[in-house]
CSV table of C-alpha atoms in Angstrom, one decimal:
chain,number,residue,atom,x,y,z
A,4,MET,CA,0.0,0.0,0.0
A,5,PRO,CA,2.1,3.0,-1.2
A,6,ARG,CA,1.9,6.3,0.6
A,7,ILE,CA,1.2,9.2,-1.6
A,8,ASP,CA,4.6,10.9,-0.9
A,9,GLU,CA,6.4,7.6,-1.6
A,10,ILE,CA,5.0,6.9,-5.0
A,11,ASP,CA,7.3,9.4,-6.7
A,12,LYS,CA,10.0,11.6,-5.2
A,13,ASN,CA,8.8,14.6,-7.2
A,14,PHE,CA,5.4,14.5,-5.5
A,15,GLN,CA,6.8,16.2,-2.4
A,16,GLN,CA,7.4,19.3,-4.5
A,17,ASN,CA,3.7,19.5,-5.2
A,18,THR,CA,2.6,20.1,-1.6
A,19,ASP,CA,0.6,23.4,-1.3
A,20,GLU,CA,-0.4,25.7,1.5
A,21,SER,CA,-3.2,23.3,2.5
A,22,GLY,CA,-0.7,20.6,3.3
A,23,LEU,CA,-2.0,18.2,0.6
A,24,VAL,CA,0.3,16.4,-1.7
A,25,TYR,CA,-0.8,16.6,-5.4
A,26,ILE,CA,-0.4,13.9,-8.0
A,27,ASP,CA,-1.4,14.0,-11.7
A,28,CYS,CA,-4.5,11.7,-12.1
A,29,PHE,CA,-3.5,10.7,-15.6
A,30,THR,CA,-0.3,8.9,-14.3
A,31,ALA,CA,-1.3,8.2,-10.7
A,32,PRO,CA,-2.2,4.7,-9.4
A,33,VAL,CA,-5.9,5.3,-9.8
A,34,ARG,CA,-8.5,3.9,-12.2
A,35,ILE,CA,-9.7,6.2,-15.0
A,36,SER,CA,-12.7,4.6,-16.7
A,37,GLY,CA,-14.7,5.7,-19.7
A,38,LEU,CA,-11.9,6.4,-22.2
A,39,PRO,CA,-11.5,3.6,-24.7
A,40,TRP,CA,-8.7,5.4,-26.6
A,41,ARG,CA,-6.9,6.8,-23.5
A,42,GLU,CA,-3.6,5.0,-24.3
A,43,LYS,CA,-3.7,6.0,-27.9
A,44,ASN,CA,-4.8,9.6,-27.4
A,45,GLN,CA,-2.9,10.3,-24.1
A,46,ASN,CA,-5.6,12.7,-23.0
A,47,TYR,CA,-9.2,12.7,-21.6
A,48,HIS,CA,-10.9,12.7,-25.0
A,49,ARG,CA,-13.8,10.3,-25.5
A,50,MET,CA,-13.2,9.6,-29.2
A,51,ASP,CA,-10.2,8.3,-31.2
A,52,ASP,CA,-8.4,11.6,-32.0
A,53,SER,CA,-6.7,10.0,-35.1
A,54,LEU,CA,-10.2,9.9,-36.8
A,55,ASN,CA,-11.2,13.4,-36.0
A,56,PRO,CA,-11.5,14.4,-39.8
A,57,LEU,CA,-14.1,11.7,-40.2
A,58,TYR,CA,-16.4,12.9,-37.3
A,59,ASN,CA,-18.9,15.7,-37.7
A,60,VAL,CA,-18.0,19.1,-36.2
A,61,GLY,CA,-20.1,18.6,-33.1
A,62,VAL,CA,-18.5,15.2,-32.2
A,63,ARG,CA,-15.0,16.8,-32.7
A,64,GLY,CA,-15.9,19.7,-30.5
A,65,LEU,CA,-17.6,17.6,-27.7
A,66,SER,CA,-15.2,14.7,-27.6
A,67,PRO,CA,-13.0,16.4,-25.0
A,68,CYS,CA,-16.1,16.6,-22.6
A,69,THR,CA,-15.6,14.0,-20.0
A,70,ALA,CA,-19.2,12.8,-19.7
A,71,GLY,CA,-19.2,9.3,-18.0
A,72,VAL,CA,-15.5,9.4,-17.1
A,73,GLN,CA,-14.8,8.4,-13.6
A,74,ILE,CA,-11.6,8.4,-11.4
A,75,SER,CA,-11.7,5.8,-8.6
A,76,PHE,CA,-9.2,4.9,-5.9
A,77,LYS,CA,-8.9,4.0,-2.2
A,78,THR,CA,-7.4,6.2,0.4
A,79,ASN,CA,-7.3,6.9,4.2
A,80,SER,CA,-6.7,10.6,3.7
A,81,LYS,CA,-8.9,12.8,5.8
A,82,ARG,CA,-9.0,15.4,3.0
A,83,ILE,CA,-8.9,15.3,-0.7
A,84,GLY,CA,-8.4,18.1,-3.1
A,85,ILE,CA,-8.5,18.6,-6.9
A,86,LYS,CA,-6.9,21.1,-9.2
A,87,VAL,CA,-8.4,21.1,-12.6
A,88,ASP,CA,-7.3,22.7,-15.9
A,89,VAL,CA,-10.1,22.6,-18.4
A,90,GLU,CA,-9.7,22.9,-22.2
A,91,TRP,CA,-12.7,25.3,-22.1
A,92,ASN,CA,-15.6,26.1,-19.7
A,93,ASN,CA,-19.1,25.7,-20.8
A,94,LEU,CA,-21.5,28.0,-19.0
A,95,MET,CA,-25.1,27.3,-20.0
A,96,PRO,CA,-28.3,29.0,-18.8
A,97,HIS,CA,-30.2,25.7,-18.2
A,98,MET,CA,-27.5,23.6,-16.5
A,99,PRO,CA,-25.6,24.1,-13.2
A,100,TYR,CA,-21.9,25.0,-13.5
A,101,ASN,CA,-21.1,22.3,-11.0
A,102,SER,CA,-22.5,19.8,-13.5
A,103,SER,CA,-21.2,21.1,-16.8
A,104,THR,CA,-17.7,21.8,-15.5
A,105,GLY,CA,-17.6,20.3,-12.0
A,106,VAL,CA,-16.7,17.1,-10.2
A,107,ASP,CA,-18.8,15.2,-7.6
A,108,ILE,CA,-17.7,12.7,-5.0
A,109,TYR,CA,-19.1,9.3,-4.1
A,110,ILE,CA,-17.9,7.0,-1.3
A,111,GLY,CA,-18.2,3.2,-1.3
A,112,SER,CA,-17.4,0.2,-3.5
A,113,GLY,CA,-19.3,-2.1,-5.8
A,114,ARG,CA,-23.0,-1.3,-5.8
A,115,ASN,CA,-22.9,0.6,-2.6
A,116,LYS,CA,-21.6,4.0,-3.7
A,117,LYS,CA,-23.2,7.0,-1.9
A,118,PHE,CA,-23.0,10.7,-2.8
A,119,PHE,CA,-20.8,12.7,-0.4
A,120,LYS,CA,-20.1,16.2,-1.7
A,121,THR,CA,-19.3,18.2,-4.7
A,122,PHE,CA,-16.1,20.1,-5.6
A,123,PHE,CA,-17.5,23.6,-6.3
A,124,VAL,CA,-16.7,25.5,-9.4
A,125,TYR,CA,-17.1,29.2,-9.0
A,126,LEU,CA,-18.3,31.6,-11.8
A,127,ASN,CA,-15.0,33.2,-12.3
A,128,GLY,CA,-14.7,32.5,-16.0
A,129,THR,CA,-11.3,31.0,-15.7
A,130,ASP,CA,-10.0,27.7,-17.2
A,131,HIS,CA,-8.7,26.5,-13.8
A,132,TYR,CA,-10.5,25.6,-10.5
A,133,GLU,CA,-9.6,23.9,-7.3
A,134,ASP,CA,-11.3,22.8,-4.1
A,135,VAL,CA,-10.8,20.7,-1.0
A,136,ARG,CA,-13.3,18.5,0.8
A,137,GLU,CA,-12.9,16.9,4.3
A,138,PHE,CA,-14.1,13.5,5.4
A,139,HIS,CA,-15.3,12.6,8.9
A,140,ASP,CA,-12.6,10.1,9.6
A,141,GLY,CA,-9.3,8.7,8.4
A,142,GLU,CA,-10.6,5.2,7.6
A,143,MET,CA,-9.7,3.5,4.4
A,144,LYS,CA,-12.5,4.2,1.9
A,145,GLU,CA,-13.1,3.9,-1.9
A,146,ILE,CA,-13.7,7.2,-3.7
A,147,THR,CA,-15.3,7.7,-7.1
A,148,LEU,CA,-15.0,11.1,-8.8
A,149,ASN,CA,-17.5,11.8,-11.6
A,150,LEU,CA,-15.9,14.2,-14.1
A,151,PRO,CA,-17.6,17.1,-15.9
A,152,LEU,CA,-20.3,16.5,-18.4
A,153,TYR,CA,-19.8,19.5,-20.7
A,154,SER,CA,-16.2,20.7,-20.2
A,155,GLY,CA,-12.9,19.2,-21.3
A,156,VAL,CA,-10.4,18.2,-18.7
A,157,GLU,CA,-6.9,19.1,-19.8
A,158,LYS,CA,-5.2,18.2,-16.5
A,159,MET,CA,-6.4,17.1,-13.1
A,160,LEU,CA,-4.4,16.8,-10.0
A,161,LEU,CA,-5.5,14.8,-6.9
A,162,GLY,CA,-4.5,16.1,-3.5
A,163,LEU,CA,-4.2,13.8,-0.5
A,164,GLU,CA,-2.6,14.3,2.9
A,165,LYS,CA,1.1,13.5,3.2
A,166,GLY,CA,1.6,10.0,4.5
A,167,SER,CA,-1.9,8.8,3.4
A,168,VAL,CA,-2.3,5.6,1.4
A,169,LEU,CA,-3.4,5.4,-2.2
A,170,GLU,CA,-4.7,2.2,-3.7
A,171,MET,CA,-6.6,1.0,-6.7
A,172,PRO,CA,-10.4,0.5,-6.3
A,173,GLU,CA,-12.4,-2.8,-6.3
A,174,PRO,CA,-13.0,-4.1,-9.8
A,175,PHE,CA,-16.2,-3.5,-11.7
A,176,ASP,CA,-18.8,-6.4,-11.8
A,177,TYR,CA,-18.4,-6.6,-15.5
A,178,ASP,CA,-15.1,-7.0,-17.4
A,179,LYS,CA,-16.4,-4.8,-20.3
A,180,PRO,CA,-18.2,-1.5,-20.3
A,181,VAL,CA,-21.7,-0.5,-21.2
A,182,LEU,CA,-21.7,2.1,-24.0
A,183,PHE,CA,-24.3,4.9,-24.4
A,184,TYR,CA,-24.7,6.6,-27.8
A,185,GLY,CA,-27.0,9.5,-28.5
A,186,SER,CA,-27.8,13.2,-27.9
A,187,SER,CA,-27.4,15.9,-25.3
A,188,ILE,CA,-29.6,13.9,-23.0
A,189,THR,CA,-27.2,11.0,-23.4
A,190,GLN,CA,-24.3,13.4,-22.6
A,191,GLY,CA,-26.0,14.4,-19.4
A,192,ALA,CA,-28.0,17.6,-20.0
A,193,CYS,CA,-29.3,18.8,-17.6
A,194,ALA,CA,-28.3,17.0,-14.5
A,195,SER,CA,-27.6,19.1,-11.4
A,196,ARG,CA,-24.2,17.3,-11.0
A,197,PRO,CA,-22.4,14.6,-13.0
A,198,GLY,CA,-23.4,11.7,-10.8
A,199,MET,CA,-27.1,12.4,-11.5
A,200,ALA,CA,-27.0,11.7,-15.2
A,201,TYR,CA,-28.8,8.5,-16.0
A,202,PHE,CA,-25.8,6.6,-17.2
A,203,ASN,CA,-23.9,7.3,-14.0
A,204,ILE,CA,-27.0,6.3,-11.9
A,205,LEU,CA,-27.1,3.0,-13.8
A,206,SER,CA,-23.4,2.5,-13.4
A,207,ARG,CA,-23.8,2.7,-9.6
A,208,LYS,CA,-26.8,0.4,-9.6
A,209,LEU,CA,-25.0,-2.4,-11.5
A,210,ASN,CA,-21.3,-1.5,-11.0
A,211,PHE,CA,-20.1,-1.2,-14.6
A,212,GLU,CA,-17.8,1.0,-16.5
A,213,VAL,CA,-19.5,3.7,-18.6
A,214,VAL,CA,-18.4,4.7,-22.1
A,215,ASN,CA,-20.4,7.7,-23.0
A,216,MET,CA,-20.8,8.7,-26.6
A,217,GLY,CA,-23.5,11.3,-26.2
A,218,PHE,CA,-23.0,14.4,-28.2
A,219,SER,CA,-25.3,17.4,-28.1
A,220,SER,CA,-27.2,17.8,-31.4
A,221,SER,CA,-24.4,15.7,-33.0
A,222,GLY,CA,-25.4,12.1,-32.5
A,223,LYS,CA,-26.5,11.7,-36.1
A,224,GLY,CA,-26.1,8.0,-36.6
A,225,GLU,CA,-23.2,8.1,-39.1
A,226,PRO,CA,-21.5,4.9,-40.1
A,227,ILE,CA,-18.1,6.1,-38.6
A,228,MET,CA,-19.7,6.3,-35.2
A,229,ALA,CA,-21.2,2.8,-35.6
A,230,GLU,CA,-17.8,1.5,-36.6
A,231,GLN,CA,-16.2,3.1,-33.6
A,232,ILE,CA,-18.7,1.6,-31.2
A,233,ALA,CA,-18.4,-1.8,-32.9
A,234,SER,CA,-14.6,-1.7,-32.3
A,235,VAL,CA,-15.0,-1.5,-28.5
A,236,PRO,CA,-15.5,-4.7,-26.6
A,237,LEU,CA,-18.8,-4.2,-24.7
A,238,SER,CA,-21.1,-5.8,-22.1
A,239,ALA,CA,-24.1,-3.9,-23.5
A,240,PHE,CA,-25.0,-1.0,-25.8
A,241,ILE,CA,-27.7,1.6,-25.2
A,242,PHE,CA,-28.7,3.0,-28.6
A,243,ASP,CA,-30.5,6.4,-28.2
A,244,TYR,CA,-30.0,9.1,-30.8
A,245,ASP,CA,-33.7,9.7,-31.8
A,246,HIS,CA,-33.4,13.4,-30.7
A,247,ASN,CA,-30.6,14.3,-33.1
A,248,ALA,CA,-32.3,13.0,-36.3
A,249,GLU,CA,-33.9,15.9,-38.1
A,250,SER,CA,-37.0,13.9,-38.9
A,251,ALA,CA,-38.4,10.3,-38.9
A,252,ARG,CA,-37.3,10.1,-42.6
A,253,GLU,CA,-33.7,10.9,-41.6
A,254,LEU,CA,-33.9,8.5,-38.7
A,255,GLU,CA,-35.1,5.8,-41.1
A,256,GLN,CA,-32.1,6.4,-43.4
A,257,THR,CA,-29.6,5.8,-40.6
A,258,HIS,CA,-31.0,3.7,-37.7
A,259,GLN,CA,-31.1,0.2,-39.1
A,260,LYS,CA,-27.9,0.6,-40.9
A,261,PHE,CA,-26.2,1.8,-37.7
A,262,PHE,CA,-27.6,-1.2,-35.8
A,263,GLU,CA,-26.4,-3.6,-38.5
A,264,ILE,CA,-22.8,-2.3,-38.5
A,265,VAL,CA,-22.6,-2.9,-34.7
A,266,ARG,CA,-24.4,-6.2,-34.8
A,267,ALA,CA,-22.2,-7.6,-37.6
A,268,ALA,CA,-19.1,-6.9,-35.5
A,269,GLN,CA,-20.5,-8.1,-32.2
A,270,PRO,CA,-23.2,-10.8,-32.9
A,271,ASP,CA,-23.9,-11.5,-29.2
A,272,LEU,CA,-23.9,-7.9,-27.9
A,273,PRO,CA,-27.0,-7.0,-25.9
A,274,ILE,CA,-28.4,-3.9,-27.6
A,275,ILE,CA,-31.2,-1.7,-26.0
A,276,MET,CA,-33.0,0.7,-28.3
A,277,LEU,CA,-34.7,3.8,-26.9
A,278,SER,CA,-37.1,6.4,-28.4
A,279,LYS,CA,-37.2,9.9,-27.0
A,280,ALA,CA,-39.1,10.8,-23.9
A,281,ASP,CA,-40.6,14.1,-24.9
A,282,CYS,CA,-43.2,15.2,-27.5
A,283,GLU,CA,-41.7,18.6,-28.3
A,284,ASP,CA,-42.2,18.1,-32.0
A,285,GLY,CA,-45.8,16.9,-31.5
A,286,ILE,CA,-47.3,13.5,-30.8
A,287,GLU,CA,-47.6,12.5,-34.5
A,288,ALA,CA,-44.0,13.2,-35.3
A,289,THR,CA,-42.9,11.5,-32.0
A,290,GLU,CA,-44.9,8.4,-32.9
A,291,ALA,CA,-43.4,8.3,-36.4
A,292,ARG,CA,-39.9,8.4,-35.1
A,293,LYS,CA,-40.7,5.7,-32.5
A,294,ALA,CA,-42.0,3.5,-35.3
A,295,VAL,CA,-38.7,3.7,-37.1
A,296,ILE,CA,-36.8,2.5,-34.1
A,297,TYR,CA,-39.3,-0.2,-33.3
A,298,LYS,CA,-39.0,-1.5,-36.9
A,299,THR,CA,-35.2,-1.9,-36.4
A,300,TYR,CA,-36.0,-3.9,-33.3
A,301,ARG,CA,-38.8,-5.9,-34.9
A,302,ASP,CA,-36.8,-6.8,-37.9
A,303,ALA,CA,-33.9,-8.0,-35.8
A,304,LYS,CA,-36.2,-10.2,-33.7
A,305,ALA,CA,-37.7,-11.6,-36.9
A,306,LYS,CA,-34.3,-12.6,-38.0
A,307,GLY,CA,-33.8,-14.6,-34.7
A,308,ASP,CA,-31.8,-11.9,-32.9
A,309,ASP,CA,-32.6,-12.5,-29.2
A,310,LYS,CA,-30.1,-9.9,-28.0
A,311,VAL,CA,-32.2,-6.8,-28.7
A,312,TRP,CA,-34.6,-4.8,-26.5
A,313,PHE,CA,-36.8,-1.9,-27.1
A,314,ILE,CA,-37.9,0.8,-24.6
A,315,ASP,CA,-40.7,3.2,-25.6
A,316,GLY,CA,-39.4,6.6,-24.6
A,317,GLN,CA,-42.9,7.8,-23.6
A,318,THR,CA,-42.6,5.4,-20.6
A,319,LEU,CA,-39.3,6.9,-19.3
A,320,TYR,CA,-40.8,9.8,-17.3
A,321,GLY,CA,-43.9,7.8,-16.1
A,322,THR,CA,-47.5,8.9,-16.3
A,323,GLU,CA,-47.7,11.4,-13.4
A,324,ASP,CA,-46.0,14.7,-13.1
A,325,ARG,CA,-44.2,14.4,-16.4
A,326,ASP,CA,-44.0,18.2,-16.4
A,327,SER,CA,-41.7,18.0,-13.4
A,328,CYS,CA,-39.1,15.9,-15.2
A,329,THR,CA,-37.3,18.5,-17.4
A,330,VAL,CA,-35.7,21.9,-17.2
A,331,ASP,CA,-37.1,23.2,-20.5
A,332,SER,CA,-39.7,20.6,-21.7
A,333,LEU,CA,-36.8,18.7,-23.3
A,334,HIS,CA,-33.7,18.1,-21.2
A,335,PRO,CA,-34.2,16.0,-18.0
A,336,ASN,CA,-33.6,17.4,-14.6
A,337,ASP,CA,-32.6,15.0,-11.7
A,338,ILE,CA,-36.2,13.7,-11.4
A,339,GLY,CA,-36.3,13.0,-15.1
A,340,PHE,CA,-32.9,11.2,-15.1
A,341,MET,CA,-33.8,9.2,-12.0
A,342,ARG,CA,-37.1,8.0,-13.7
A,343,MET,CA,-35.2,7.2,-16.9
A,344,ALA,CA,-32.7,5.0,-14.9
A,345,GLN,CA,-35.6,3.3,-13.1
A,346,VAL,CA,-37.2,2.3,-16.4
A,347,ILE,CA,-34.0,1.2,-18.1
A,348,LEU,CA,-32.6,-0.6,-15.1
A,349,PRO,CA,-34.7,-3.9,-15.2
A,350,VAL,CA,-34.2,-4.1,-19.0
A,351,LEU,CA,-30.5,-3.6,-18.7
A,352,ARG,CA,-30.4,-6.2,-15.9
A,353,GLU,CA,-32.1,-8.7,-18.2
A,354,ALA,CA,-29.8,-7.8,-21.1
A,355,LEU,CA,-26.7,-8.4,-18.9
A,356,GLY,CA,-28.1,-11.8,-17.8
A,357,GLU,CA,-28.9,-10.8,-14.2
């Protein structure tokens, strides 16, 4: 069990006025999950940087956003701090800064992770922030940090008390991640903090690694995205880009083709298809889009594919108080995300064989 100040002789030079010793998370003995191309990219980008010219402009711009990325470790430090340099801040009127740019803290291992506190980001307009949080005791505990949903992390330092222990966390319950592909909702808009986005809720419930490929207005169902997803070994795939298709006709031109690219590469991969939860474009248009997605599902089942599931998006918010589930009649708030997770959870359990 290495002490933080023994891991590298240079760390002692990083002690600040708070008395914490700081270490670069990217090279520290911690687990960084949610970055399939981390070793190749050598950064916190979610997509393979070498293929940037093939992505649409939105995917290129949003790839640095660390939605779904988690940093986990064990420590007995009574305090932990972070110092974060972001590639850019993303201040939006309908989403808290502590969600778009901040980091929240969970304590516990396996399926017993509980929210503790948030590292606050202040509205100072800079590309750097730092904060310290104190625990109630110096007992050994597992910590999970959920990284920002809508800002790119360029560098993140983790601060622990001198002489404290730093260890790797307990393993996930699944060897391979669950991947989510879709729109701004899939990226986490508009949770109050990163841990409340539906993919992070599901990750805690079933203890799996998240790979998030949600891109605001940019999950268009292009073949290059299907090929990238198909190249990642997965435990399950949540397929949800209804919102970003301009129309049911456009969705029809891409949805089944996208599914077939992934299915050809991973014949036994459980795939869950979702339609959108709102009716912003009217009930008739919403139903037409849902019919396209259901047809992809129905055709796969007709061919003997027993590894596909369909979730009607109109069930995601429930039947009561649906108006309480969003911040703008479109993007979920914490209530909306929690209800989404509750509907998806039993389907995902079945898909994973639980």
